[in-house]
PDB file of C-alpha atoms in Angstrom:
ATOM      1  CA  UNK A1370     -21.068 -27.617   0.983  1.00 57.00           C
ATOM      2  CA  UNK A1371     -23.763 -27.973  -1.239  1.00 65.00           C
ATOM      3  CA  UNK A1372     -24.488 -30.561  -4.433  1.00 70.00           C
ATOM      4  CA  UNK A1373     -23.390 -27.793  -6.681  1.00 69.00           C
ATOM      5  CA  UNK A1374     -20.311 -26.636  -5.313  1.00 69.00           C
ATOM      6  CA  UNK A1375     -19.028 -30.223  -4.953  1.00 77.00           C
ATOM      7  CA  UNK A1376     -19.580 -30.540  -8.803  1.00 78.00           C
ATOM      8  CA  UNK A1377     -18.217 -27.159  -9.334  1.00 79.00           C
ATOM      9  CA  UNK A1378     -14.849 -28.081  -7.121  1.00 82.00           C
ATOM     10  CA  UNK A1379     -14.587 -31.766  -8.951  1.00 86.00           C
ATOM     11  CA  UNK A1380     -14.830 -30.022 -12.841  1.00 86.00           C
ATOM     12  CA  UNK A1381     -12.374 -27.641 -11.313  1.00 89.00           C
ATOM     13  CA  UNK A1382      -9.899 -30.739 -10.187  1.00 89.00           C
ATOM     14  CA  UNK A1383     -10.555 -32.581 -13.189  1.00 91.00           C
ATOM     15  CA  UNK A1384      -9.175 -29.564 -15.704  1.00 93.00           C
ATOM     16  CA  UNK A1385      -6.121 -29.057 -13.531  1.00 93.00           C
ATOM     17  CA  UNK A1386      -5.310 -32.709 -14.080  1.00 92.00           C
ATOM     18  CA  UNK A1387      -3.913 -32.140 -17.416  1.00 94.00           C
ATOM     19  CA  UNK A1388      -0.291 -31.080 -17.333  1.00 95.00           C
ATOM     20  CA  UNK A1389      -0.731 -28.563 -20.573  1.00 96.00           C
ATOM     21  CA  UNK A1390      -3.764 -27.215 -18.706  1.00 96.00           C
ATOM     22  CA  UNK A1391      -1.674 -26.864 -14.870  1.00 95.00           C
ATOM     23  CA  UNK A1392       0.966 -24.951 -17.550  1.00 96.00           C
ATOM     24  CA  UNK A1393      -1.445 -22.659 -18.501  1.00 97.00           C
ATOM     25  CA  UNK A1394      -2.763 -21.262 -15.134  1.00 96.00           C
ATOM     26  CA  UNK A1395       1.291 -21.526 -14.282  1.00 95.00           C
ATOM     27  CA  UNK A1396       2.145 -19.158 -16.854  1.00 96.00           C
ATOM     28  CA  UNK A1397      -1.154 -16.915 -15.930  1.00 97.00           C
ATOM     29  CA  UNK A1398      -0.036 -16.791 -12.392  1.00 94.00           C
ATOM     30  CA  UNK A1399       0.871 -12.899 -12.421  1.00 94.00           C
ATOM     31  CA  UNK A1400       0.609 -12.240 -15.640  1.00 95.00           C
ATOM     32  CA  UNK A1401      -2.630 -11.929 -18.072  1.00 97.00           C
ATOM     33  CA  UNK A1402      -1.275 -13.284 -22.107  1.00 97.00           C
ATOM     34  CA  UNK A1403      -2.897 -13.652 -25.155  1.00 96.00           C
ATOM     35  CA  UNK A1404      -3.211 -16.987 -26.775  1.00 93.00           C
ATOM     36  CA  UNK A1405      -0.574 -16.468 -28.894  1.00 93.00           C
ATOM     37  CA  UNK A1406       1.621 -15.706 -26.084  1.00 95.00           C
ATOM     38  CA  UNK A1407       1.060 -19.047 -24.434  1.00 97.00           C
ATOM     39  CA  UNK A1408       0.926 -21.091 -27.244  1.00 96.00           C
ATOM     40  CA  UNK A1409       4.525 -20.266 -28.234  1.00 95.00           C
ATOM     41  CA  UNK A1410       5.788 -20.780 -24.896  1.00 95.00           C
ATOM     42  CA  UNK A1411       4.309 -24.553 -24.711  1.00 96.00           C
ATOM     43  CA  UNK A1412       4.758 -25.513 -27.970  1.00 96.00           C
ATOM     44  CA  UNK A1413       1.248 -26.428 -28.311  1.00 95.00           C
ATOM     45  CA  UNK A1414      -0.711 -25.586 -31.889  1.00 96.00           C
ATOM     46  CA  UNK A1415      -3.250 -22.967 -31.490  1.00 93.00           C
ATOM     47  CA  UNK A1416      -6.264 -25.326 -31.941  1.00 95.00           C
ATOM     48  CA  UNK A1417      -5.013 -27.819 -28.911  1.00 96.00           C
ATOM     49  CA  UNK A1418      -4.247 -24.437 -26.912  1.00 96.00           C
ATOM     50  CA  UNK A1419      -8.276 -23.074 -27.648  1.00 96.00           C
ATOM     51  CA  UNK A1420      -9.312 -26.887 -26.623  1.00 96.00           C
ATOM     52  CA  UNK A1421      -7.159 -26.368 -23.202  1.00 97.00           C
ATOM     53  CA  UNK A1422      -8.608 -22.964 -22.588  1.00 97.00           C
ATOM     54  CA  UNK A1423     -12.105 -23.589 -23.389  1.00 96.00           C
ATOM     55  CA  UNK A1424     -11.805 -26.200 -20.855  1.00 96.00           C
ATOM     56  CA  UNK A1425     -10.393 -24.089 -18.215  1.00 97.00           C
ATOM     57  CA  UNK A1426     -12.816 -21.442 -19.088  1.00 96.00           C
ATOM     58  CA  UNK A1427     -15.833 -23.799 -18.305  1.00 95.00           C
ATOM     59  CA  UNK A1428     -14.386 -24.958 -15.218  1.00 94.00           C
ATOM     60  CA  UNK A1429     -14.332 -21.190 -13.781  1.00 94.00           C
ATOM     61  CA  UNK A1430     -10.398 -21.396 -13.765  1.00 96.00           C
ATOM     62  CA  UNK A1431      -9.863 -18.699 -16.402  1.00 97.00           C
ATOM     63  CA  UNK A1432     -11.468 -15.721 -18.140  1.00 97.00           C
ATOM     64  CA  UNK A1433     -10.378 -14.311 -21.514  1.00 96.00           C
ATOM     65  CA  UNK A1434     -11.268 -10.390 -22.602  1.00 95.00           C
ATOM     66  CA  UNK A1435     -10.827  -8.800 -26.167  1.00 95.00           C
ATOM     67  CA  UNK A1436      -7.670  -6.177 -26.002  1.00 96.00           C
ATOM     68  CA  UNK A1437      -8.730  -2.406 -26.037  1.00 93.00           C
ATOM     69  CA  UNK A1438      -5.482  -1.852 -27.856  1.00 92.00           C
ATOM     70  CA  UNK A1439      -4.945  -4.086 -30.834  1.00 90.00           C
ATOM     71  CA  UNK A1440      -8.321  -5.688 -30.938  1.00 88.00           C
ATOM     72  CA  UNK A1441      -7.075  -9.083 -33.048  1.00 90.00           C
ATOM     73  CA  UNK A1442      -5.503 -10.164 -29.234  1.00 93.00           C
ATOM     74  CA  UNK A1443      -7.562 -11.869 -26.684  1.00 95.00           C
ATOM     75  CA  UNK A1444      -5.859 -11.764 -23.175  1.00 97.00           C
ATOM     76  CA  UNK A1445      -6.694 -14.289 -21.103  1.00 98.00           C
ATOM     77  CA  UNK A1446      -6.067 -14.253 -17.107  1.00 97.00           C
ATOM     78  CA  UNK A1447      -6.662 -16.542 -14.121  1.00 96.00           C
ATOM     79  CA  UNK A1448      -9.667 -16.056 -11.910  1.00 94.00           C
ATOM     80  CA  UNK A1449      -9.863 -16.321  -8.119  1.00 90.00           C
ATOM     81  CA  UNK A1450     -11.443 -19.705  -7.858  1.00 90.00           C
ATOM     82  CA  UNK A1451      -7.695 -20.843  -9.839  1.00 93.00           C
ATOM     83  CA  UNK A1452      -5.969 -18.443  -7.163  1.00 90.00           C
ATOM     84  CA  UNK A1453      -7.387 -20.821  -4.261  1.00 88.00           C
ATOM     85  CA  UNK A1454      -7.210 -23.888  -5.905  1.00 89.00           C
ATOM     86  CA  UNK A1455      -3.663 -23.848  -6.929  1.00 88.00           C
ATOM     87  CA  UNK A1456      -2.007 -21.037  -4.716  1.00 84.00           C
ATOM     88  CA  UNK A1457       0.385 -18.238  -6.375  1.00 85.00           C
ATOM     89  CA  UNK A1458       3.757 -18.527  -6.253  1.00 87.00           C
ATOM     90  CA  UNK A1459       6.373 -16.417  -4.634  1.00 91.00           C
ATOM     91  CA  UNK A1460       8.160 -13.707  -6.518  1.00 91.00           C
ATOM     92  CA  UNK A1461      11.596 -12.231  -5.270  1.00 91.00           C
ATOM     93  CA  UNK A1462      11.271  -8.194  -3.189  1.00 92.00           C
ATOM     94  CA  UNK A1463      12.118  -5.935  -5.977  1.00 94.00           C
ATOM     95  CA  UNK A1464      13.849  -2.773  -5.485  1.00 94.00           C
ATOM     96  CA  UNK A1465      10.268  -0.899  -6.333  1.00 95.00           C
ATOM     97  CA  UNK A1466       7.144  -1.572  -8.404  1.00 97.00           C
ATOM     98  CA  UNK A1467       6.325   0.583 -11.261  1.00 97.00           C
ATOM     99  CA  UNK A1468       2.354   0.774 -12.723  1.00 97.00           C
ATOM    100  CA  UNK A1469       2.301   1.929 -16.115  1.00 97.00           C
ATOM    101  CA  UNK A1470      -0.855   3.161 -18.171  1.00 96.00           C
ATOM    102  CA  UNK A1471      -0.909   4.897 -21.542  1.00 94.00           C
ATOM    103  CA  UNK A1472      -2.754   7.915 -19.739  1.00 95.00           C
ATOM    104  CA  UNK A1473      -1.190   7.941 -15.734  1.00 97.00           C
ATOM    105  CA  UNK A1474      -4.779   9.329 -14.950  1.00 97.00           C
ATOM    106  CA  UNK A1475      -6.540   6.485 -13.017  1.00 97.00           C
ATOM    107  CA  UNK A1476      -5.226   3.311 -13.435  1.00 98.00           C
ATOM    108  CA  UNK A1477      -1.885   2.965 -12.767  1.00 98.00           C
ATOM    109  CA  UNK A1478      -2.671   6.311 -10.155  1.00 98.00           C
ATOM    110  CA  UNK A1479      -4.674   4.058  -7.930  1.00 98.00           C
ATOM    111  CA  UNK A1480      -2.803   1.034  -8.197  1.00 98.00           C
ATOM    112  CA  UNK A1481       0.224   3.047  -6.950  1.00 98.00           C
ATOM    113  CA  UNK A1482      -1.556   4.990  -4.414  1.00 98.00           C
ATOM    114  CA  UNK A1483      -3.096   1.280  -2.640  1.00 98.00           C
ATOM    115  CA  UNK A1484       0.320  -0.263  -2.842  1.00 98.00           C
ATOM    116  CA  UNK A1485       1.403   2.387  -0.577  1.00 96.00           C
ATOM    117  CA  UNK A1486      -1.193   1.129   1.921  1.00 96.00           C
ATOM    118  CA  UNK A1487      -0.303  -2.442   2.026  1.00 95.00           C
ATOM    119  CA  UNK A1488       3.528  -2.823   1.102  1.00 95.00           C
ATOM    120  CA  UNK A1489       6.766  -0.737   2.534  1.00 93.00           C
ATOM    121  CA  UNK A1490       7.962  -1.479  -1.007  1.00 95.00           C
ATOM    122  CA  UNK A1491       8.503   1.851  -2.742  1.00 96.00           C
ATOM    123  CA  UNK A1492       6.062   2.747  -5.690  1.00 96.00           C
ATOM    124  CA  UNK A1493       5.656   4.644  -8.661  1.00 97.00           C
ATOM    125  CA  UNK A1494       3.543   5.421 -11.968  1.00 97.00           C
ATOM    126  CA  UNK A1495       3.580   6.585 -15.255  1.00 96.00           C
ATOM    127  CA  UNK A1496       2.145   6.928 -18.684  1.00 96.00           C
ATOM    128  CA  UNK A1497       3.134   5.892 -22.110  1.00 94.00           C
ATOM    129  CA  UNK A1498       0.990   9.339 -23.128  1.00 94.00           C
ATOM    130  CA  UNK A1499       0.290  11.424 -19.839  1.00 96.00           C
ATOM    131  CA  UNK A1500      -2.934  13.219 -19.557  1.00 96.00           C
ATOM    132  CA  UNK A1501      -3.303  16.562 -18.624  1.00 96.00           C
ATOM    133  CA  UNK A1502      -4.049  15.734 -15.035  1.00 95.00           C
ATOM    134  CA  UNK A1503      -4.960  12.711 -13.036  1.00 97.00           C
ATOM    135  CA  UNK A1504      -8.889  11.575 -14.283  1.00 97.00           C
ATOM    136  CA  UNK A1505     -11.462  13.570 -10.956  1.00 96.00           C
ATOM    137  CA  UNK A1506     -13.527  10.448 -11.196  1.00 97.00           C
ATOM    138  CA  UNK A1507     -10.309   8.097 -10.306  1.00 97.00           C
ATOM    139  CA  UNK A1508      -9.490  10.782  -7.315  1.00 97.00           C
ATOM    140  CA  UNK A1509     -13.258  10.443  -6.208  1.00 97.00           C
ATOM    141  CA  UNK A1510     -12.755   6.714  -6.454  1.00 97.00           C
ATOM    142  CA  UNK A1511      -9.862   6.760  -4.190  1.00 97.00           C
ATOM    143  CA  UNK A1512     -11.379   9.161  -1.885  1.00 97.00           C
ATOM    144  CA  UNK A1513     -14.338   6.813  -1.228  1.00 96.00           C
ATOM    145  CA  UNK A1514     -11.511   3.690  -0.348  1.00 97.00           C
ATOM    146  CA  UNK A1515      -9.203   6.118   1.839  1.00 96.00           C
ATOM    147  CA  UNK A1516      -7.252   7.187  -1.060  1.00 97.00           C
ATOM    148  CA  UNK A1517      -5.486  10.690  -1.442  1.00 97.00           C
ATOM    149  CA  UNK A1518      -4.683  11.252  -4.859  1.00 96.00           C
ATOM    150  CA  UNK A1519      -5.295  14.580  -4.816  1.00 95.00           C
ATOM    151  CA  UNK A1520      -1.690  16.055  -5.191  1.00 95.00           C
ATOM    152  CA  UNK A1521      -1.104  13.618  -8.102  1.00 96.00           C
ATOM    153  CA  UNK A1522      -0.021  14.136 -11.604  1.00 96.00           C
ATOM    154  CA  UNK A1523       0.351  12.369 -14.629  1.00 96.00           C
ATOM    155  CA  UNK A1524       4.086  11.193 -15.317  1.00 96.00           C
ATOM    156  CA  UNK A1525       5.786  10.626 -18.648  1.00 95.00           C
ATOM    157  CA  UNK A1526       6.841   6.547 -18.177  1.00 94.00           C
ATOM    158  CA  UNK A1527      10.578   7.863 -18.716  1.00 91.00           C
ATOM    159  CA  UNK A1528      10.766  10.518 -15.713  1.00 92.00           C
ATOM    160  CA  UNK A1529      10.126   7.533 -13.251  1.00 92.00           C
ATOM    161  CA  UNK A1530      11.476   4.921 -14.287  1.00 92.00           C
ATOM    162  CA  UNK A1531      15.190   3.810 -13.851  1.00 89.00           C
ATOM    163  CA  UNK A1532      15.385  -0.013 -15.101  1.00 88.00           C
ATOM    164  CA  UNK A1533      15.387  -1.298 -11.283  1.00 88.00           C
ATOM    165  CA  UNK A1534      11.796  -1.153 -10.904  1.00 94.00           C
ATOM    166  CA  UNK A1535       9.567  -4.646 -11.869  1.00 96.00           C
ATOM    167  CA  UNK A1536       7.017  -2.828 -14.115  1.00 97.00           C
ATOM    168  CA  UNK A1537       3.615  -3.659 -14.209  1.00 97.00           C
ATOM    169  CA  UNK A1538       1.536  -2.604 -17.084  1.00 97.00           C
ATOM    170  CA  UNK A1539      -2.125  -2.247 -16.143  1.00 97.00           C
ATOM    171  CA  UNK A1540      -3.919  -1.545 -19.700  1.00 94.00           C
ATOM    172  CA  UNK A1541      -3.271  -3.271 -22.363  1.00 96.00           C
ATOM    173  CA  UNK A1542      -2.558  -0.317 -25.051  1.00 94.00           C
ATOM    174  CA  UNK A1543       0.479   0.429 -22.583  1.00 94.00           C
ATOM    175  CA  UNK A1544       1.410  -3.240 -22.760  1.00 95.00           C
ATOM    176  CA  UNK A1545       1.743  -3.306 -26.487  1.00 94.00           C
ATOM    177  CA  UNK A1546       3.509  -0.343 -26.743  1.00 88.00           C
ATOM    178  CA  UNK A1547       5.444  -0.620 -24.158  1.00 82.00           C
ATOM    179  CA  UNK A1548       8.252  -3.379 -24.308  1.00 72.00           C
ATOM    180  CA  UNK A1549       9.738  -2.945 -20.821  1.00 83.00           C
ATOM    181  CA  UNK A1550       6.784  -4.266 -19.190  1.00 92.00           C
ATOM    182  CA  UNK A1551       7.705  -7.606 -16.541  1.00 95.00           C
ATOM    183  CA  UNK A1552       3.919  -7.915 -16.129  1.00 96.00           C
ATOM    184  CA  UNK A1553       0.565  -7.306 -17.683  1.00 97.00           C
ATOM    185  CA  UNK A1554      -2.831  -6.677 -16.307  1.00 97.00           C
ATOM    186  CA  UNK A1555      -5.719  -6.048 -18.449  1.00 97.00           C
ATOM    187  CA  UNK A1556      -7.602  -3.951 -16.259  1.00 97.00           C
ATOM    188  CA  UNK A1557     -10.736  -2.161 -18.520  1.00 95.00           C
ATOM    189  CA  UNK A1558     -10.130   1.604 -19.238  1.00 96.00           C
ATOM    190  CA  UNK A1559     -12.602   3.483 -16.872  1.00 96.00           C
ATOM    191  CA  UNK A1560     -12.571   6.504 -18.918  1.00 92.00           C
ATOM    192  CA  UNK A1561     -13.866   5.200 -21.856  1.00 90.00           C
ATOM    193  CA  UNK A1562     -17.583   5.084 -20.031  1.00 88.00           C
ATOM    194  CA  UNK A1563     -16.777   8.025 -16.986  1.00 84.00           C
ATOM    195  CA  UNK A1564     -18.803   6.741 -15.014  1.00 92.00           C
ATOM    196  CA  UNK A1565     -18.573   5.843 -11.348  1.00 96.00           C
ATOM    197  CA  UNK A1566     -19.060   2.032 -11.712  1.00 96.00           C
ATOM    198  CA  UNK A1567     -16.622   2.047 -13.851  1.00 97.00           C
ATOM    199  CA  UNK A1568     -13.758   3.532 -11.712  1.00 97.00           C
ATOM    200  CA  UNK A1569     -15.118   1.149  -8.752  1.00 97.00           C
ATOM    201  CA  UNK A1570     -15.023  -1.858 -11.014  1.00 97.00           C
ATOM    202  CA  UNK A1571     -11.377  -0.557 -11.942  1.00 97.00           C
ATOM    203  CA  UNK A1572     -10.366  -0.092  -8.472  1.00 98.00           C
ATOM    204  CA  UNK A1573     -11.510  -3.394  -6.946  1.00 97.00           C
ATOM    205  CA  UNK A1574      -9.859  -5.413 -10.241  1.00 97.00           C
ATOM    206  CA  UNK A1575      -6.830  -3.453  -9.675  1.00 98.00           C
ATOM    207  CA  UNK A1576      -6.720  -3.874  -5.603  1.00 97.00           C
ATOM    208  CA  UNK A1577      -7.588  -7.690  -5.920  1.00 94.00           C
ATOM    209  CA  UNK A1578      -4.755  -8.531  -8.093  1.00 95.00           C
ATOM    210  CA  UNK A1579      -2.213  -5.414  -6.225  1.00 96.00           C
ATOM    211  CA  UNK A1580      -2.757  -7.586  -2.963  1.00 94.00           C
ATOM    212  CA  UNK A1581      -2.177 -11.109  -4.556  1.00 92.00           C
ATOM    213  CA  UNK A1582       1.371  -9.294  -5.967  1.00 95.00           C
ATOM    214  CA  UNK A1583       2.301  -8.149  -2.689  1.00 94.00           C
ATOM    215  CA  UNK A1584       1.452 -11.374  -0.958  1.00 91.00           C
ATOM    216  CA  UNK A1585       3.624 -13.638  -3.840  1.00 92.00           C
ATOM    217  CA  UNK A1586       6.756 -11.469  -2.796  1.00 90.00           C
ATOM    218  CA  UNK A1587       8.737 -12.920  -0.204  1.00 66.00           C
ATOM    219  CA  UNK A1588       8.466 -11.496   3.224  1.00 55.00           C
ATOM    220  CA  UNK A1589       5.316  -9.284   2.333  1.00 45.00           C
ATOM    221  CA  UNK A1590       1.933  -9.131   4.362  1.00 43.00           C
ATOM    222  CA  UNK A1591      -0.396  -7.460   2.814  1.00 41.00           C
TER     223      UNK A1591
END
């Protein structure tokens, strides 16, 4: 390995060696939380929390992203480097997994649709406000990764769900509004640019962090 990676692995150590920062990336293990969020649930004053996380941050062990719902929240959410280093734990098999977006159009569509592939626990979607019809540009995106989401439509959050499900909210307007949520993901709206990137850079966020799920939950392979 070279000099720099070394260096990069030893800042990495070094940040983890605090037991408020090995709390954070704990608490950030399937779940992406505001500051707020994780300052109230360590007890720790806002400016030591921003001390923590800017530390984190600069060792590559966390990334933080404005909210596209209420834009006063920052949400901030383990990266992959944080994933290796420290290992995810387990979660229990739930009866089924529910992905919830405000729109059901892309989404929570294509995080359903590659669960399918990769788990034989049941899935569903739906919206806090259902689109018209599932977004073409999240159906090409599936296409291209071996995705049929043709058939789809956009579900009101209330005709799928039946309180069994652990409910994963993949946007963070549908977080906020939505107070049954177990989990949140903020995963950036592809629809608010429309283009193709966009719904790539959607769908590999979404499939990264849909296989780490499956693999926490005991007995799974994905």
């Amino acid at each position: 390995m070279s000099t720099r990676g070394l260096e990069a692995r030893a800042r990495a150590y070094a940040a983890l060696g605090d037991p408020s920062r090995l709390a954070i990336v704990d608490l950030l293990a399937h779940d992406d939380l505001a500051s707020g969020d994780l300052a109230a649930r360590l007890d720790l004053p806002t400016n030591l929390l921003a001390h923590h996380l800017r530390v984190l941050e600069e060792a590559g062990l966390v990334a933080r992203r404005r909210s596209e719902g209420d834009g006063r929240r920052t949400y901030v959410r383990r990266t992959r480097t944080c994933d290796d280093l420290v290992g995810v734990p387990h979660l229990a098999r739930p009866r089924r997994v529910a992905f919830v977006c405000s729109q059901n159009s892309a989404r929570s569509q294509l995080a359903e649709h590659y669960w399918r592939t990769i788990s034989d626990v049941p899935a569903v979607s739906g919206g806090t406000r259902p689109a018209p019809q599932v977004h073409p540009r999240a159906i090409a995106a599936g296409r291209r990764h071996g995705l049929d989401l043709s058939a789809a439509r956009a579900k009101l959050v209330a005709e799928v769900l039946d309180g069994s499900e652990l409910v994963v909210a993949v946007c963070d307007l549908a977080y906020e509004e939505f107070v049954a949520a177990d989990l949140h993901w903020s995963v950036p709206d592809p629809a608010r640019s429309g283009d193709m990137a966009a719904f790539e850079a959607a769908y590999q966020d979404l499939t990264s962090r849909v296989d780490g799920l499956a693999a926490s939950m005991e007995g799974e392979r994905p």
